[in-house]
CSV table of C-alpha atoms in Angstrom, one decimal:
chain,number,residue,atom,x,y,z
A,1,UNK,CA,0.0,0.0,0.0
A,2,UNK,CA,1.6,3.6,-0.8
A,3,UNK,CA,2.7,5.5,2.5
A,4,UNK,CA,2.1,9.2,0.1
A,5,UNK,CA,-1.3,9.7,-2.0
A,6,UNK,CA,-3.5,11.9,-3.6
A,7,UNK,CA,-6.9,12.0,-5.5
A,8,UNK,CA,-7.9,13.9,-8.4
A,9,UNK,CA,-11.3,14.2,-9.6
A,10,UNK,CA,-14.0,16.2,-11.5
A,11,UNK,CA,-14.7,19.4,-10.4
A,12,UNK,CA,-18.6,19.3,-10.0
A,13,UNK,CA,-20.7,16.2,-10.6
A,14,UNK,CA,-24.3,15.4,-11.1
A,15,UNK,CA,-26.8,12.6,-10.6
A,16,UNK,CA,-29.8,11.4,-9.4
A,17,UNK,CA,-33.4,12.3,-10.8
A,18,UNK,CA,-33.8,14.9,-14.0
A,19,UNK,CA,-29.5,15.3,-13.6
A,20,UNK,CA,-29.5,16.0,-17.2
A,21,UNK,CA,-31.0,19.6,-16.3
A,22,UNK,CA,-27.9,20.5,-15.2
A,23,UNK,CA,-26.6,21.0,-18.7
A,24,UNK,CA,-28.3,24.3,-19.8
A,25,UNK,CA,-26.8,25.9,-16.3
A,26,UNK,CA,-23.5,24.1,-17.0
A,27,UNK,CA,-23.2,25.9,-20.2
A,28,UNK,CA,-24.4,29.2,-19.2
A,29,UNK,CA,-22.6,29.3,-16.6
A,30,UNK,CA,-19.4,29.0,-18.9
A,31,UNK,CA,-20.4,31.7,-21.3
A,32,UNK,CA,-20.6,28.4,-24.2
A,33,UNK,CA,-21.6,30.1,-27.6
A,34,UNK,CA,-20.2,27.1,-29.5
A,35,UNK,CA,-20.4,23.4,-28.0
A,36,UNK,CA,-18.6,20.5,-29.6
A,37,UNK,CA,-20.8,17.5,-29.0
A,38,UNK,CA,-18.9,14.1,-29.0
A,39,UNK,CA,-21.1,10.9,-29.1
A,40,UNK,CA,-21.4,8.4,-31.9
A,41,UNK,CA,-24.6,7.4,-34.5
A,42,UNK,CA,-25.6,4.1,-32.1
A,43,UNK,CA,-26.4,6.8,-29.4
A,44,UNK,CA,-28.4,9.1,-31.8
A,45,UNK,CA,-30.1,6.4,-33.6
A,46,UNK,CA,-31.6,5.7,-29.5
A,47,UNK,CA,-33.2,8.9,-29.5
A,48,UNK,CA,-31.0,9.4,-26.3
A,49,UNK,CA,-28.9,12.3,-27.5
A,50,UNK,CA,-32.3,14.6,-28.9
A,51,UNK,CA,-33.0,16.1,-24.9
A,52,UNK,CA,-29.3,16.6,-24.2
A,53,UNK,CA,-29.1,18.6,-27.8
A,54,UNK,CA,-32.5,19.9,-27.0
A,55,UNK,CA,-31.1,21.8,-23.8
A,56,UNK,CA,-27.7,22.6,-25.3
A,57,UNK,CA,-29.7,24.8,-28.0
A,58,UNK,CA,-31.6,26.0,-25.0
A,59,UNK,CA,-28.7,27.7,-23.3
A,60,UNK,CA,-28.1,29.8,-26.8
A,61,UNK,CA,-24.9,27.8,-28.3
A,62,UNK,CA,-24.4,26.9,-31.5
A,63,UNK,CA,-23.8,23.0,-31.5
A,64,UNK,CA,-21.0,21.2,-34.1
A,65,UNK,CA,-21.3,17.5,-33.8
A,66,UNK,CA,-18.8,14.9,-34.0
A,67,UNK,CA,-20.3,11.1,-34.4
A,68,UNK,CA,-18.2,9.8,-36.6
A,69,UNK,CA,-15.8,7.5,-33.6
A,70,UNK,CA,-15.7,4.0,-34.1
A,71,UNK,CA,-15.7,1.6,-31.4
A,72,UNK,CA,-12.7,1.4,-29.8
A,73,UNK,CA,-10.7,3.7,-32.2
A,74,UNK,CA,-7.3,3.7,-33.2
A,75,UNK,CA,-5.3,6.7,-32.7
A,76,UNK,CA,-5.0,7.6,-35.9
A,77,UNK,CA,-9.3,7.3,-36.2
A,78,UNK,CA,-9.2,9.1,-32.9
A,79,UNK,CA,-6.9,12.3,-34.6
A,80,UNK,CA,-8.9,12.4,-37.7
A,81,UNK,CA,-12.4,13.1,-35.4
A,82,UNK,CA,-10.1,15.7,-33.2
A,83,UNK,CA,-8.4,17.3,-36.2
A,84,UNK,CA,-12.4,18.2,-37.4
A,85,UNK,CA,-12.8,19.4,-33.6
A,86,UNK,CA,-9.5,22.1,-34.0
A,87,UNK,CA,-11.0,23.3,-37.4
A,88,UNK,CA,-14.6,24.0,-35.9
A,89,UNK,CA,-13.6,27.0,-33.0
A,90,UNK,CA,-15.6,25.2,-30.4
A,91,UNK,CA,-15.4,27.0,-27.0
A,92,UNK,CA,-16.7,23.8,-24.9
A,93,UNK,CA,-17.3,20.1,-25.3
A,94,UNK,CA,-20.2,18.4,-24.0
A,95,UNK,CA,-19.0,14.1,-24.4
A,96,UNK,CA,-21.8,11.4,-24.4
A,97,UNK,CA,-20.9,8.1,-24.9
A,98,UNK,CA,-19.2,5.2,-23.5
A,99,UNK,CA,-15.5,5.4,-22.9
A,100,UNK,CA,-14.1,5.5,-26.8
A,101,UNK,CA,-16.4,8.5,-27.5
A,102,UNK,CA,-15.2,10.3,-24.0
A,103,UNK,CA,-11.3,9.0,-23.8
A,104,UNK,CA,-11.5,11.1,-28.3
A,105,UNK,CA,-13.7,14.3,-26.2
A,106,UNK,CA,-10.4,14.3,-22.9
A,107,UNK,CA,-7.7,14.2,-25.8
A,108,UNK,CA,-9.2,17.0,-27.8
A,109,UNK,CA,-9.2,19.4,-24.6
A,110,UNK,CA,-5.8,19.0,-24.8
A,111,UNK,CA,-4.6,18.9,-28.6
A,112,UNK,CA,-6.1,22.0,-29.6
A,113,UNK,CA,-2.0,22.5,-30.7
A,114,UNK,CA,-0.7,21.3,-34.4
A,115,UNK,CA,3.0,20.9,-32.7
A,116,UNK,CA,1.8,17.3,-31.8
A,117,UNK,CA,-1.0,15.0,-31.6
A,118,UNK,CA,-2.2,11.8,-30.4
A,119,UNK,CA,0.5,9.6,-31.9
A,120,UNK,CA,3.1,11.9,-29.9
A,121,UNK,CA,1.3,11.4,-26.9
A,122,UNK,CA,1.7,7.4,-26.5
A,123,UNK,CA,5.7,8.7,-26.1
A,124,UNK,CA,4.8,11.9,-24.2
A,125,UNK,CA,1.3,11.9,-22.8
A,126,UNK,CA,2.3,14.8,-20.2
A,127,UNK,CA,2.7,17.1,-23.4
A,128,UNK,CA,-0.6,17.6,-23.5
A,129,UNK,CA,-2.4,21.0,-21.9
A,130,UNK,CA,-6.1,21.6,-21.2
A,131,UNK,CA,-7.7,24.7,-23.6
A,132,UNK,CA,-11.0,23.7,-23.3
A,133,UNK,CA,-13.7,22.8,-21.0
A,134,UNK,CA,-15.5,19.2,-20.8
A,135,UNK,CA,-18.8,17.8,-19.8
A,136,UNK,CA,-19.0,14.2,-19.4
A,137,UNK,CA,-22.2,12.4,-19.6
A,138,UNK,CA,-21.6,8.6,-19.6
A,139,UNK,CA,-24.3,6.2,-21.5
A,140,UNK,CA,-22.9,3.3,-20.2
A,141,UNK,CA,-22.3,2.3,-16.4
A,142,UNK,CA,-19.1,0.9,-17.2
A,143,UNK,CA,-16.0,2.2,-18.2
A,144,UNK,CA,-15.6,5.2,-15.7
A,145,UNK,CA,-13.8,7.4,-18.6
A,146,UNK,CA,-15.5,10.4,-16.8
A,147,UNK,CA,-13.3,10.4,-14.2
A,148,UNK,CA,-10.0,9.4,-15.0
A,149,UNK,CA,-7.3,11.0,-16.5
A,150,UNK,CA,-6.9,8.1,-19.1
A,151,UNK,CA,-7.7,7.8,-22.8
A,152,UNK,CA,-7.3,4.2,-24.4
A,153,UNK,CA,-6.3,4.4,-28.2
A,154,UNK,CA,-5.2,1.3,-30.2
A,155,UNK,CA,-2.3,1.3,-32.1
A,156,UNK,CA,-2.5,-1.1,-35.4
A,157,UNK,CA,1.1,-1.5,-35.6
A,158,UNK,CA,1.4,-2.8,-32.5
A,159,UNK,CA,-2.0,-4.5,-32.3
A,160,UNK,CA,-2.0,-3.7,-28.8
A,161,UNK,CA,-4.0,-1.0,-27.2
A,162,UNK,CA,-2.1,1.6,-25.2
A,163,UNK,CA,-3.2,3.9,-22.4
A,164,UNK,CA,-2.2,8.1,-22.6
A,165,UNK,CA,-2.7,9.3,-18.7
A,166,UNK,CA,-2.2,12.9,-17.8
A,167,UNK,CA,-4.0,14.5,-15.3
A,168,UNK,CA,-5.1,17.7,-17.7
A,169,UNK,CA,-7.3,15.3,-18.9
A,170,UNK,CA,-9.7,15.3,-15.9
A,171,UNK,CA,-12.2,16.9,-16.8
A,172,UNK,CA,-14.6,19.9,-15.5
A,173,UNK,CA,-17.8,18.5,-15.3
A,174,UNK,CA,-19.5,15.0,-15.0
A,175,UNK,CA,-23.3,14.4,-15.2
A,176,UNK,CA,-24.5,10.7,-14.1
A,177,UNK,CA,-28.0,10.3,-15.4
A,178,UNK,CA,-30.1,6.7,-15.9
A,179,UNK,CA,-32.4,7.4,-18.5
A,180,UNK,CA,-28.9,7.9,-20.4
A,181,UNK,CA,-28.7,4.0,-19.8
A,182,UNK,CA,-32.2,2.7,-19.7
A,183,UNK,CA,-32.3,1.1,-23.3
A,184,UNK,CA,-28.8,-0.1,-23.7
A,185,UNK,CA,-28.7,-3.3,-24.5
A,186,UNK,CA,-28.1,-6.3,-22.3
A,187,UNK,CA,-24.5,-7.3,-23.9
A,188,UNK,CA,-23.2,-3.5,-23.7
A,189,UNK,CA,-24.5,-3.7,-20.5
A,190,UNK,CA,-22.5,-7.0,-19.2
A,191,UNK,CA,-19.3,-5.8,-20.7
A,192,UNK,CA,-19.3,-2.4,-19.1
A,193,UNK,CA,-20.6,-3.1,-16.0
A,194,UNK,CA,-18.0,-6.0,-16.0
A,195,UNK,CA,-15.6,-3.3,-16.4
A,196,UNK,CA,-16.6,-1.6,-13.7
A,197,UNK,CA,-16.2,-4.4,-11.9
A,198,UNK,CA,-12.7,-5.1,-12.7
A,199,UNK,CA,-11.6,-1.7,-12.1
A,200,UNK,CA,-13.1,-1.9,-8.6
A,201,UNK,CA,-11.3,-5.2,-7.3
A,202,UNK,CA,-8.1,-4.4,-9.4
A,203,UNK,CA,-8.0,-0.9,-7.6
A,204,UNK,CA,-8.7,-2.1,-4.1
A,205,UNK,CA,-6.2,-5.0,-4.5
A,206,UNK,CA,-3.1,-2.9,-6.0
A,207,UNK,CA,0.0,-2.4,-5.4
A,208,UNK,CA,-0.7,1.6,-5.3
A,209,UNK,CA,-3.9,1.3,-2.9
A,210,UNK,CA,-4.2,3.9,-0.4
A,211,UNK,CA,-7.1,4.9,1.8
A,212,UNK,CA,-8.4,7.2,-0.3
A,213,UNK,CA,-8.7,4.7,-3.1
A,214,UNK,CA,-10.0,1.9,-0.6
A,215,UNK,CA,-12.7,4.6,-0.1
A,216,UNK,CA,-14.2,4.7,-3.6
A,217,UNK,CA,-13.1,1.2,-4.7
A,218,UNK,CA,-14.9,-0.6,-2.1
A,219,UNK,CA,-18.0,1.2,-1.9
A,220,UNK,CA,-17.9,0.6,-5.9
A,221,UNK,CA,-17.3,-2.8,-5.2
A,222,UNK,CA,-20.0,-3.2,-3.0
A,223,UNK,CA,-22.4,-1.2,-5.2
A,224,UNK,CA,-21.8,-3.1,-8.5
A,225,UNK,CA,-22.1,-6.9,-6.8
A,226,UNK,CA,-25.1,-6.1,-5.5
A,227,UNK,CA,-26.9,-4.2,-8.5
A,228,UNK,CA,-25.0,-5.6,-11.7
A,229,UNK,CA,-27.3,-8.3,-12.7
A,230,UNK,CA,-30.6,-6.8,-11.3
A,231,UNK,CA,-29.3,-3.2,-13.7
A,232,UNK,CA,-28.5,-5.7,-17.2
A,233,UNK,CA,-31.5,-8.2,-17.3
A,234,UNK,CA,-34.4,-6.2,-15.8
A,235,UNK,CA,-34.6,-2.8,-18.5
A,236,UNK,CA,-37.1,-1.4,-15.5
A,237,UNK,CA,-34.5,-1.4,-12.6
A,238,UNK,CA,-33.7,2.5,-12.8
A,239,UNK,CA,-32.3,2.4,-9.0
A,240,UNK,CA,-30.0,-0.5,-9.7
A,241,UNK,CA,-29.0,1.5,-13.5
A,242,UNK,CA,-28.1,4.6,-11.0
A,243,UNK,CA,-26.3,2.8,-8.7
A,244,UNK,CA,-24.2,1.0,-11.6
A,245,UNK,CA,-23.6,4.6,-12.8
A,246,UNK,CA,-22.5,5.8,-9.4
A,247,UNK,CA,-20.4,2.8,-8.6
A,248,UNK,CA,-19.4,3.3,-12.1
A,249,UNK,CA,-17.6,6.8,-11.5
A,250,UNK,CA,-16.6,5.6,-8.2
A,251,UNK,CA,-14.8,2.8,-9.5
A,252,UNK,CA,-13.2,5.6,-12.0
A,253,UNK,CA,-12.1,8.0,-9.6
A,254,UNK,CA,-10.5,5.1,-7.3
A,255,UNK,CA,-7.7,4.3,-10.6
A,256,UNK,CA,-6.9,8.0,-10.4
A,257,UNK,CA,-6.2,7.2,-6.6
A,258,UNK,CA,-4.5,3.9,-7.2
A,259,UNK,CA,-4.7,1.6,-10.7
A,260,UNK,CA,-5.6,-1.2,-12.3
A,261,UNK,CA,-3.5,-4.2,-12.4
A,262,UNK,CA,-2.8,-7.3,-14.5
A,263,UNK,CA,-6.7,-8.2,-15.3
A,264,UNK,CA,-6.4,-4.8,-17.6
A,265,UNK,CA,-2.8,-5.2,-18.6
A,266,UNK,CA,-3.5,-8.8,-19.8
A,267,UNK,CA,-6.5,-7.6,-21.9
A,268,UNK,CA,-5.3,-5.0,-24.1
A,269,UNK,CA,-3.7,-7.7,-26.3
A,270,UNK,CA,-7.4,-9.4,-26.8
A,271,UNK,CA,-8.5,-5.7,-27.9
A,272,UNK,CA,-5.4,-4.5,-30.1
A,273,UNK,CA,-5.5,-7.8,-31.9
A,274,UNK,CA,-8.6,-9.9,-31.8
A,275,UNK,CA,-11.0,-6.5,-31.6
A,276,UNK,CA,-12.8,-8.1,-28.2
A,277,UNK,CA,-15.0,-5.5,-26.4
A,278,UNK,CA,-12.9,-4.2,-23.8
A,279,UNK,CA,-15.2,-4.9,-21.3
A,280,UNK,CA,-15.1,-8.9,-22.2
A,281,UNK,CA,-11.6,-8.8,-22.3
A,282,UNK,CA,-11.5,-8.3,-19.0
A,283,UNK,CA,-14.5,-10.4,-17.9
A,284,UNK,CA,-12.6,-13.1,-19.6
A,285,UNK,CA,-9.5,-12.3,-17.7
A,286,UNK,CA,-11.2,-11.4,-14.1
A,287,UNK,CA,-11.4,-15.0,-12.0
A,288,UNK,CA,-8.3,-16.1,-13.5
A,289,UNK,CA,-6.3,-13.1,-12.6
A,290,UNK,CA,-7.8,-13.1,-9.3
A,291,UNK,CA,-7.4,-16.5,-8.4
A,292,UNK,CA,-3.7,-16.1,-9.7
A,293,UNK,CA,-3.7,-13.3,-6.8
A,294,UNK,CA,-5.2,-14.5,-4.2
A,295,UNK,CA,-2.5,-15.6,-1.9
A,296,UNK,CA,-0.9,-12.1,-1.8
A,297,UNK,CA,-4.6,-10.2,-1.1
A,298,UNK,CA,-6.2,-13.1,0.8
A,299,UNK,CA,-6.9,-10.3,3.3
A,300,UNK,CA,-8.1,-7.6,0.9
A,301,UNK,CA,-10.5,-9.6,-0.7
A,302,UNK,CA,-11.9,-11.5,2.9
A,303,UNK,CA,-12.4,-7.4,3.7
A,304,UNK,CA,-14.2,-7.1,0.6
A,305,UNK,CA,-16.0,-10.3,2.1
A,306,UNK,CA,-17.0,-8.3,5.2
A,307,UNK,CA,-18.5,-5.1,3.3
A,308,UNK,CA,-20.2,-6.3,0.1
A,309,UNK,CA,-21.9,-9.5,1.3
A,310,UNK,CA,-25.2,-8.9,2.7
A,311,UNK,CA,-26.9,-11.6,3.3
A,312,UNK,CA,-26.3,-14.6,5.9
A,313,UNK,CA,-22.6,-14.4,6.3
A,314,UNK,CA,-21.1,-18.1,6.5
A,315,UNK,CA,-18.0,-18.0,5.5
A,316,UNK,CA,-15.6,-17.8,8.9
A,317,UNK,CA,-12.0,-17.9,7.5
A,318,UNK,CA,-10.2,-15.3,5.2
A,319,UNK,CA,-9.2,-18.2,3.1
A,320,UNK,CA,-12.9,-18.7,2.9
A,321,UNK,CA,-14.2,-15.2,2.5
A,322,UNK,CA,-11.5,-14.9,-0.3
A,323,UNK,CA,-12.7,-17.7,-1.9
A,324,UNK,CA,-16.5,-16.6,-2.3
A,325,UNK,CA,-15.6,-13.1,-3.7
A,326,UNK,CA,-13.4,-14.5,-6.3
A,327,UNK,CA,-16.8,-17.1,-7.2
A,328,UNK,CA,-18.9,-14.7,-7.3
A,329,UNK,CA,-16.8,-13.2,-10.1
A,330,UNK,CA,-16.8,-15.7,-11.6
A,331,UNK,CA,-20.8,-16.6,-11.4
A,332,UNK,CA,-21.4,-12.6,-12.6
A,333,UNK,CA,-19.7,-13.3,-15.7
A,334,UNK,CA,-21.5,-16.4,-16.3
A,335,UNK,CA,-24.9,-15.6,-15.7
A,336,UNK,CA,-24.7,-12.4,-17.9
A,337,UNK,CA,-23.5,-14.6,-20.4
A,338,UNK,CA,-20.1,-13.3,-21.5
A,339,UNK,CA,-18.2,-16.2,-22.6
A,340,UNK,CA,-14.6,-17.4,-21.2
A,341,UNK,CA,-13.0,-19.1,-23.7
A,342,UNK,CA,-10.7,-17.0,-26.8
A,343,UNK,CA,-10.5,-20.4,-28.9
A,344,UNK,CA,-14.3,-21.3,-29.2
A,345,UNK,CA,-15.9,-18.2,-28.5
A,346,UNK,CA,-13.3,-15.2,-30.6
A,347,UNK,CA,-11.4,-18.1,-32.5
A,348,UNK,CA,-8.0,-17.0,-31.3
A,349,UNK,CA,-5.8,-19.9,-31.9
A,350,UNK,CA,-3.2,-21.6,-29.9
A,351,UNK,CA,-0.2,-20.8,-31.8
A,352,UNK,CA,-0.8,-17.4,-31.1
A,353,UNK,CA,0.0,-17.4,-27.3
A,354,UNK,CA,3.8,-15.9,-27.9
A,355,UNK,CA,2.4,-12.5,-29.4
A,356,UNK,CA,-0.2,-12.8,-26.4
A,357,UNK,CA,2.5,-13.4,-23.4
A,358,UNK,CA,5.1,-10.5,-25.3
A,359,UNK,CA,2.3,-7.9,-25.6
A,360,UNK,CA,0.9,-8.6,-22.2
A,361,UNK,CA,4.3,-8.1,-20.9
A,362,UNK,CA,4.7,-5.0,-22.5
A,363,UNK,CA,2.0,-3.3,-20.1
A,364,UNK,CA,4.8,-2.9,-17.2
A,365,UNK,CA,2.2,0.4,-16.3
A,366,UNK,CA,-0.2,-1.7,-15.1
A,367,UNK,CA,1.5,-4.7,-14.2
A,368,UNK,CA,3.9,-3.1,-11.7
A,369,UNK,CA,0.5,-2.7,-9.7
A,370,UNK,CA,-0.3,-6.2,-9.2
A,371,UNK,CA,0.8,-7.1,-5.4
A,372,UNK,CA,1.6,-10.8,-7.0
A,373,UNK,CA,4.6,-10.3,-9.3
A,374,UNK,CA,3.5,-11.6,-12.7
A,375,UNK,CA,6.6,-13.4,-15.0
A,376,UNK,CA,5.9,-14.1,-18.3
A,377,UNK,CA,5.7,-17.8,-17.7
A,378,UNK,CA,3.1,-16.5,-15.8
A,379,UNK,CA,1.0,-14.2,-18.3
A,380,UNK,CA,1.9,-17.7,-20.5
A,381,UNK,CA,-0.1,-19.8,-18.3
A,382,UNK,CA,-2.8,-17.8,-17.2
A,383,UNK,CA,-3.7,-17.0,-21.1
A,384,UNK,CA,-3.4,-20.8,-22.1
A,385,UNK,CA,-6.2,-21.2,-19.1
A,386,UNK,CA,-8.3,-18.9,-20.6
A,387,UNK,CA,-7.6,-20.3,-24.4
């Protein structure tokens, strides 16, 4: 556990009943006369983005939309959306999306510049400098984008995905509304909330966990074991939606405390190569990981035991109590479905394992973080387990 810490996070943040409101006072507030609006056509084909754009238009600013992000974009599709946003003269950006669409609105805050651009910044992320202000309004409950300092980009010629971290990137103002995630569909759902997830155990069993990361990841932790099913199979369960959300941006501020560890840095290979959801990457990755852990956070995880179960507590020992959190990982994956295995499920063959344990290995960022040192006999193994 680090002895010196510090947390970061958004400025002001919203939720709860009607939080979408909050936009027209947001932007007024800032003086916005032209708003860049990041999001993507699955989101405005939904309907979802017509009241956010409604209330923009209310507070009197022009808006220039950007929708033309892939999933999970590469940094050079990522640069071609921001070089649009430099040409436009936009005085504030409003993101809403799932991470790809929010990680494209944090980098073009800070790349209003032409001396460099996202490819420079996988070298030298801390070039980057904030010019603009961001909203972030999340329409998944998930990835936690709107509070970190991150941005994930693939790089093809790598076939690896790569994260940029500076913490001009955080951004100004966050709004955490349900409707915004009411009629996403139940395999968006999974993988996201999954991600949450992850982010929430990783964070609470790193290397770099502090108290004020124990604060947010374990009341995420809590939050999304409890609610994660109930939010993805029943589209009526707006109070377990909000508290994915919540836990969500809890889970997001605790990796600006502390970080993920080798469940994420094992997964960007699946992503950069393979073009797995990031979310399933990781589901794929999370028992495995964790059970490859579990000696050196027995206690961690028997804590997590204590606060997140809430029904008849049986289990006595922390060898126990370890035990049922890292099951109950496991069973959330498999009862929302996502499935476990690269070979029969992505077709990701067998002789492909050396690219997998060299990439994986490449992510020392994250992987310093794990408290169980990982070799890469080790990444070898735990990806053959998971072929």
């Amino acid at each position: 556990m680090l002895t010196k810490y510090n947390l970061k996070m958004p400025r002001e943040v919203y939720s709860g009943e009607n939080a979408l409101e909050n936009i027209k006072p947001i932007l007024e507030k800032n003086k916005a006369k032209k708003v860049a609006v990041f999001t993507d056509k699955g989101i405005e084909s939904t309907g979802l983005m017509d009241y956010p754009l409604e209330l923009i238009k209310e507070a009197g600013a022009e808006v220039v939309l950007f929708d033309d992000l892939p999933r999970e974009p590469s940094y050079i599709q990522a640069q071609a959306v921001i070089d649009q946003f430099k040409a436009a003269g936009c005085d504030f950006i409003v993101a809403c999306g799932g991470g790809s669409v929010q990680d494209t609105a944090k980098l073009a805050s800070i790349l209003i510049t032409d001396e460099y651009g996202v490819k420079e910044l996988l070298d030298d992320p801390k070039r980057g400098r904030k010019h603009i202000k961001t909203l972030m309004i999340p329409s998944t409950a998930g990835t936690g984008a709107e509070a970190t300092p991150n941005a994930i980009v693939g790089v093809p010629e790598k076939q690896v995905k790569i994260g940029i971290v500076n913490e001009e990137m955080i951004v100004d103002y966050v709004i955490l509304d349900a409707v915004m995630i009411k009629k996403l569909p139940r395999k968006i759902a999974a993988a996201t909330g999954v991600d949450a997830l992850a982010h929430a155990i990783e964070c609470y069993t790193s290397n770099k966990a502090n108290p004020f990361s124990d604060t947010f990841s374990l009341r995420a932790l809590d939050l999304i074991l409890n609610n994660i099913l109930e939010a993805c199979n029943n589209p009526d369960a707006m109070d377990a939606k909000n508290q994915m959300q919540v836990a969500s941006f809890l889970a997001g501020v605790a990796i600006t405390a502390s970080g993920t560890t080798a469940v994420h840095a094992l997964s960007y290979p699946l992503g950069g190569k393979y073009h797995i959801a990031h979310g399933d990457s990781n589901a794929i990755l999370l028992a495995p990981v964790m059970r490859f852990n579990e000696p050196y956070c027995r206690e961690r995880l028997a804590s997590a035991y204590d606060q997140c179960v809430h029904t008849e507590k049986t289990c006595k020992t922390p060898e126990e109590k370890s035990a049922f959190i890292i099951e109950w990982l496991g069973n959330i994956v498999k009862e929302l479905d996502i499935p476990t295995s690269l070979g029969k499920a992505y077709g990701v063959p067998a002789e492909d394992i050396d690219f997998l344990v060299e990439a994986g290995m490449q992510q020392q960022r994250l992987l310093v973080n794990n408290m169980r040192p990982v070799t890469a006999e080790d990444a070898r193994k735990l990806y053959e387990e998971i072929l």
